[in-house]
């Protein structure tokens, strides 16, 4: 059976122990592609580790159920935070299980084993066999996600974040979790040229913004959650058909605060971080998965030159769209 994709090897200066080579992957078969009706006849080609070529069709044909919950983000956009929030709301604030069972078990990372060179587990098959209702997270762009998402229509929560803060957080992640030893400038230029894993970055968000009025899609921003999470919680509860008292929502907001999440081994990914750092040559170095969690941290780590470059990049990418990043 012919593949739905064209996959091309690319040269890169962004290789690292966690992903030694990359490919550009283009979706050719627009069957069930949700933006085809909007006139998008050529989805953007995406950048993923070369290992994914062995899983692209398996992910596309992944069976989706209507009681699934999918959390989709570009990396470093508050994914873990959203996973914990969504899981607790969907499971009637079951804090006991949330404490006893690691978040990565409760809310499975679909493609991690399909992209990471040193992870031998077929995590796509693991996700397929999860007990329902399944909570699944993914960083894949729309064109690489299971096509049944758009016909079965389970609940999908998408979170966007200012690309300048993403750049800083992703750089630290790429260095410490994936073992990248290249320069900061090469990484930032890679983002600006959409050559980093899971790029194109801004199109990643714009595609889901197009679906924001769909009843099964909830589009959130990292900044609105950070600014006033308590006011976001009722919106999420409504999306999941749940109702809680003000006191319960107050307690949930405390549980989901950055300080509490960072102290919680289930959500700070301590074991995953140590394991990844050991595999990718960073064992013994100091790094926490939940690093700062603030809005505007890019001002502390990006030069004025790169801030201006990102501002131009964002303006160009958003031209013609009514979407604006929540700064």
C-alpha positions as semicolon CSV with decimal commas, in nm:
position;residue;x (nm);y (nm);z (nm)
1;X;0,000;0,000;0,000
2;X;0,141;0,338;-0,100
3;X;0,230;0,585;0,171
4;X;0,025;0,900;0,213
5;X;0,349;1,095;0,255
6;X;0,658;1,204;0,067
7;X;0,954;1,184;0,303
8;X;1,287;1,351;0,221
9;X;1,616;1,335;0,411
10;X;1,754;1,677;0,499
11;X;2,095;1,806;0,598
12;X;2,104;1,965;0,940
13;X;2,337;2,129;1,188
14;X;2,086;2,052;1,464
15;X;2,154;1,682;1,512
16;X;2,191;1,562;1,870
17;X;2,209;1,230;2,056
18;X;1,832;1,228;2,099
19;X;1,771;1,269;1,725
20;X;2,072;1,212;1,500
21;X;1,902;1,291;1,167
22;X;1,587;1,456;1,038
23;X;1,344;1,433;0,750
24;X;1,096;1,663;0,585
25;X;0,758;1,497;0,553
26;X;0,481;1,610;0,322
27;X;0,121;1,486;0,336
28;X;-0,005;1,412;-0,015
29;X;-0,335;1,236;0,056
30;X;-0,585;1,495;0,176
31;X;-0,859;1,241;0,253
32;X;-1,026;1,365;0,573
33;X;-0,775;1,652;0,605
34;X;-0,982;1,914;0,794
35;X;-0,846;2,221;0,615
36;X;-0,907;2,090;0,262
37;X;-1,254;2,245;0,267
38;X;-1,090;2,579;0,348
39;X;-0,885;2,556;0,030
40;X;-0,562;2,430;0,185
41;X;-0,458;2,185;-0,085
42;X;-0,093;2,162;0,019
43;X;-0,034;2,121;0,393
44;X;0,307;2,250;0,502
45;X;0,591;2,000;0,509
46;X;0,697;1,918;0,864
47;X;1,036;1,852;1,021
48;X;1,064;1,538;1,235
49;X;1,343;1,299;1,336
50;X;1,422;1,043;1,067
51;X;1,297;0,759;1,286
52;X;0,942;0,882;1,229
53;X;0,950;0,763;0,867
54;X;0,883;0,415;1,005
55;X;0,573;0,533;1,194
56;X;0,414;0,802;0,976
57;X;0,151;0,576;0,819
58;X;0,091;0,392;1,147
59;X;0,010;0,724;1,316
60;X;-0,207;0,836;1,026
61;X;-0,408;0,513;1,047
62;X;-0,423;0,518;1,430
63;X;-0,772;0,425;1,550
64;X;-0,944;0,711;1,731
65;X;-1,240;0,677;1,969
66;X;-1,500;0,939;2,045
67;X;-1,420;0,923;2,417
68;X;-1,051;1,000;2,359
69;X;-0,903;1,323;2,489
70;X;-0,615;1,468;2,286
71;X;-0,379;1,743;2,405
72;X;-0,191;1,891;2,110
73;X;0,077;2,159;2,132
74;X;0,400;2,273;1,980
75;X;0,673;2,180;2,232
76;X;0,717;2,397;2,542
77;X;0,370;2,553;2,528
78;X;0,242;2,432;2,864
79;X;0,173;2,075;2,757
80;X;0,237;1,907;3,093
81;X;0,039;2,175;3,274
82;X;-0,253;2,122;3,038
83;X;-0,234;1,743;3,065
84;X;-0,269;1,756;3,443
85;X;-0,550;2,013;3,429
86;X;-0,745;1,821;3,166
87;X;-0,697;1,481;3,330
88;X;-0,819;1,603;3,668
89;X;-1,122;1,781;3,527
90;X;-1,218;1,483;3,312
91;X;-1,171;1,248;3,610
92;X;-1,375;1,447;3,863
93;X;-1,073;1,583;4,051
94;X;-0,932;1,243;4,144
95;X;-0,623;1,376;4,322
96;X;-0,544;1,041;4,478
97;X;-0,485;0,873;4,142
98;X;-0,309;1,184;4,017
99;X;-0,063;1,149;4,307
100;X;-0,022;0,772;4,278
101;X;0,007;0,736;3,899
102;X;0,263;0,929;3,697
103;X;0,117;1,180;3,454
104;X;0,298;1,018;3,161
105;X;0,105;0,698;3,234
106;X;-0,228;0,876;3,270
107;X;-0,174;1,098;2,964
108;X;0,039;0,916;2,707
109;X;0,292;1,081;2,471
110;X;0,191;0,929;2,138
111;X;0,502;0,969;1,924
112;X;0,792;0,980;2,170
113;X;0,906;0,629;2,078
114;X;0,859;0,713;1,709
115;X;1,099;1,007;1,717
116;X;1,358;0,943;1,989
117;X;1,654;0,739;1,863
118;X;1,726;0,580;2,200
119;X;1,373;0,490;2,307
120;X;1,306;0,134;2,183
121;X;0,936;0,124;2,278
122;X;0,666;0,151;2,011
123;X;0,467;0,415;2,195
124;X;0,213;0,442;1,913
125;X;0,108;0,082;1,976
126;X;0,115;0,144;2,353
127;X;-0,125;0,435;2,304
128;X;-0,352;0,224;2,085
129;X;-0,382;-0,035;2,363
130;X;-0,449;0,207;2,647
131;X;-0,757;0,152;2,858
132;X;-1,036;0,383;2,750
133;X;-1,109;0,664;2,789
134;X;-0,758;0,747;2,669
135;X;-0,572;1,072;2,727
136;X;-0,310;1,121;2,456
137;X;-0,070;1,409;2,398
138;X;0,112;1,493;2,078
139;X;0,338;1,762;1,936
140;X;0,275;1,653;1,577
141;X;0,140;1,916;1,338
142;X;-0,208;1,868;1,204
143;X;-0,103;1,700;0,878
144;X;0,079;1,420;1,064
145;X;-0,191;1,342;1,321
146;X;-0,435;1,050;1,287
147;X;-0,686;1,122;1,014
148;X;-0,971;0,979;1,224
149;X;-0,934;1,277;1,458
150;X;-1,124;1,478;1,197
151;X;-1,404;1,224;1,140
152;X;-1,454;1,070;1,486
153;X;-1,404;1,411;1,648
154;X;-1,295;1,338;2,005
155;X;-1,223;1,628;2,238
156;X;-0,903;1,809;2,138
157;X;-0,735;2,073;2,356
158;X;-0,478;2,289;2,178
159;X;-0,246;2,534;2,355
160;X;-0,044;2,809;2,185
161;X;0,241;3,016;2,331
162;X;0,443;3,320;2,226
163;X;0,723;3,189;1,997
164;X;0,990;3,399;2,170
165;X;0,929;3,232;2,507
166;X;0,901;2,897;2,329
167;X;1,242;2,958;2,171
168;X;1,411;3,003;2,510
169;X;1,238;2,710;2,678
170;X;1,286;2,480;2,378
171;X;1,657;2,563;2,362
172;X;1,709;2,455;2,724
173;X;1,504;2,140;2,661
174;X;1,692;2,060;2,341
175;X;2,026;2,096;2,514
176;X;1,953;1,910;2,834
177;X;1,693;1,649;2,733
178;X;1,807;1,581;2,377
179;X;2,179;1,644;2,432
180;X;2,223;1,922;2,173
181;X;2,576;2,064;2,177
182;X;2,545;2,321;1,902
183;X;2,532;2,695;1,939
184;X;2,242;2,898;2,069
185;X;2,246;3,098;1,747
186;X;2,220;2,788;1,527
187;X;1,917;2,673;1,724
188;X;1,743;3,012;1,711
189;X;1,816;3,043;1,339
190;X;1,671;2,695;1,297
191;X;1,345;2,811;1,456
192;X;1,337;3,122;1,241
193;X;1,384;2,905;0,933
194;X;1,137;2,637;1,050
195;X;1,406;2,368;1,057
196;X;1,362;2,255;1,420
197;X;1,175;1,940;1,519
198;X;0,794;1,977;1,479
199;X;0,826;2,295;1,270
200;X;0,670;2,492;1,108
201;X;0,599;2,644;1,448
202;X;0,350;2,923;1,381
203;X;0,158;2,728;1,119
204;X;0,125;2,457;1,388
205;X;-0,094;2,698;1,587
206;X;-0,268;2,860;1,292
207;X;-0,404;2,528;1,165
208;X;-0,578;2,465;1,497
209;X;-0,690;2,826;1,521
210;X;-0,883;2,759;1,199
211;X;-1,075;2,487;1,387
212;X;-1,136;2,691;1,704
213;X;-1,514;2,709;1,648
214;X;-1,549;2,332;1,616
215;X;-1,742;2,205;1,922
216;X;-1,480;1,934;1,989
217;X;-1,183;2,175;1,982
218;X;-1,076;2,397;2,272
219;X;-0,807;2,652;2,182
220;X;-0,617;2,795;2,481
221;X;-0,308;3,009;2,526
222;X;-0,027;2,962;2,775
223;X;-0,036;3,330;2,861
224;X;-0,406;3,335;2,954
225;X;-0,352;3,032;3,177
226;X;-0,051;3,196;3,339
227;X;-0,224;3,531;3,381
228;X;-0,536;3,393;3,551
229;X;-0,570;3,016;3,549
230;X;-0,867;3,030;3,785
231;X;-1,071;3,214;3,522
232;X;-0,977;2,962;3,253
233;X;-1,088;2,657;3,455
234;X;-1,467;2,706;3,412
235;X;-1,419;2,721;3,035
236;X;-1,233;2,390;3,042
237;X;-1,496;2,238;3,272
238;X;-1,773;2,341;3,034
239;X;-1,584;2,185;2,744
240;X;-1,577;1,853;2,931
241;X;-1,934;1,881;3,057
242;X;-1,819;1,907;3,419
243;X;-1,934;2,131;3,702
244;X;-1,750;2,198;4,028
245;X;-1,797;2,435;4,319
246;X;-1,597;2,755;4,352
247;X;-1,409;2,596;4,641
248;X;-1,318;2,294;4,427
249;X;-1,196;2,517;4,146
250;X;-0,995;2,727;4,391
251;X;-0,824;2,410;4,515
252;X;-0,760;2,292;4,159
253;X;-0,598;2,624;4,073
254;X;-0,363;2,582;4,370
255;X;-0,280;2,224;4,266
256;X;-0,200;2,348;3,915
257;X;0,015;2,641;4,027
258;X;0,370;2,636;3,896
259;X;0,524;2,591;4,241
260;X;0,300;2,295;4,323
261;X;0,349;2,134;3,981
262;X;0,725;2,174;4,010
263;X;0,729;2,005;4,353
264;X;0,512;1,718;4,229
265;X;0,725;1,426;4,097
266;X;0,428;1,303;3,895
267;X;0,417;1,623;3,692
268;X;0,778;1,750;3,696
269;X;0,891;1,445;3,497
270;X;1,186;1,384;3,730
271;X;1,243;1,025;3,625
272;X;1,205;1,098;3,253
273;X;1,448;1,390;3,274
274;X;1,716;1,188;3,455
275;X;1,677;0,899;3,210
276;X;1,691;1,121;2,901
277;X;1,992;1,314;3,030
278;X;2,176;0,988;3,097
279;X;2,096;0,853;2,749
280;X;2,194;1,176;2,574
281;X;2,520;1,260;2,747
282;X;2,405;1,508;3,013
283;X;2,408;1,283;3,319
284;X;2,495;1,466;3,640
285;X;2,411;1,812;3,509
286;X;2,145;2,024;3,678
287;X;1,814;2,063;3,497
288;X;1,445;2,054;3,589
289;X;1,172;1,990;3,334
290;X;0,962;2,272;3,478
291;X;1,220;2,548;3,467
292;X;1,072;2,896;3,517
293;X;0,721;2,897;3,375
294;X;0,702;3,273;3,328
295;X;0,577;3,496;3,050
296;X;0,837;3,723;2,887
297;X;1,146;3,529;2,992
298;X;1,278;3,577;2,639
299;X;1,381;3,929;2,741
300;X;1,635;3,775;2,979
301;X;1,790;3,537;2,726
302;X;1,744;3,672;2,373
303;X;1,952;3,956;2,234
304;X;1,779;4,259;2,090
305;X;1,885;4,135;1,747
306;X;1,705;3,805;1,791
307;X;1,400;3,965;1,949
308;X;1,368;4,182;1,640
309;X;1,420;3,879;1,414
310;X;1,145;3,688;1,591
311;X;0,911;3,989;1,581
312;X;0,955;4,011;1,203
313;X;0,916;3,636;1,166
314;X;0,593;3,633;1,368
315;X;0,451;3,929;1,177
316;X;0,525;3,766;0,843
317;X;0,382;3,430;0,946
318;X;0,062;3,580;1,084
319;X;-0,004;3,803;0,782
320;X;-0,362;3,758;0,668
321;X;-0,473;3,580;0,984
322;X;-0,687;3,714;1,267
323;X;-0,481;3,513;1,516
324;X;-0,253;3,707;1,748
325;X;-0,028;3,563;2,013
326;X;-0,140;3,645;2,365
327;X;0,158;3,841;2,498
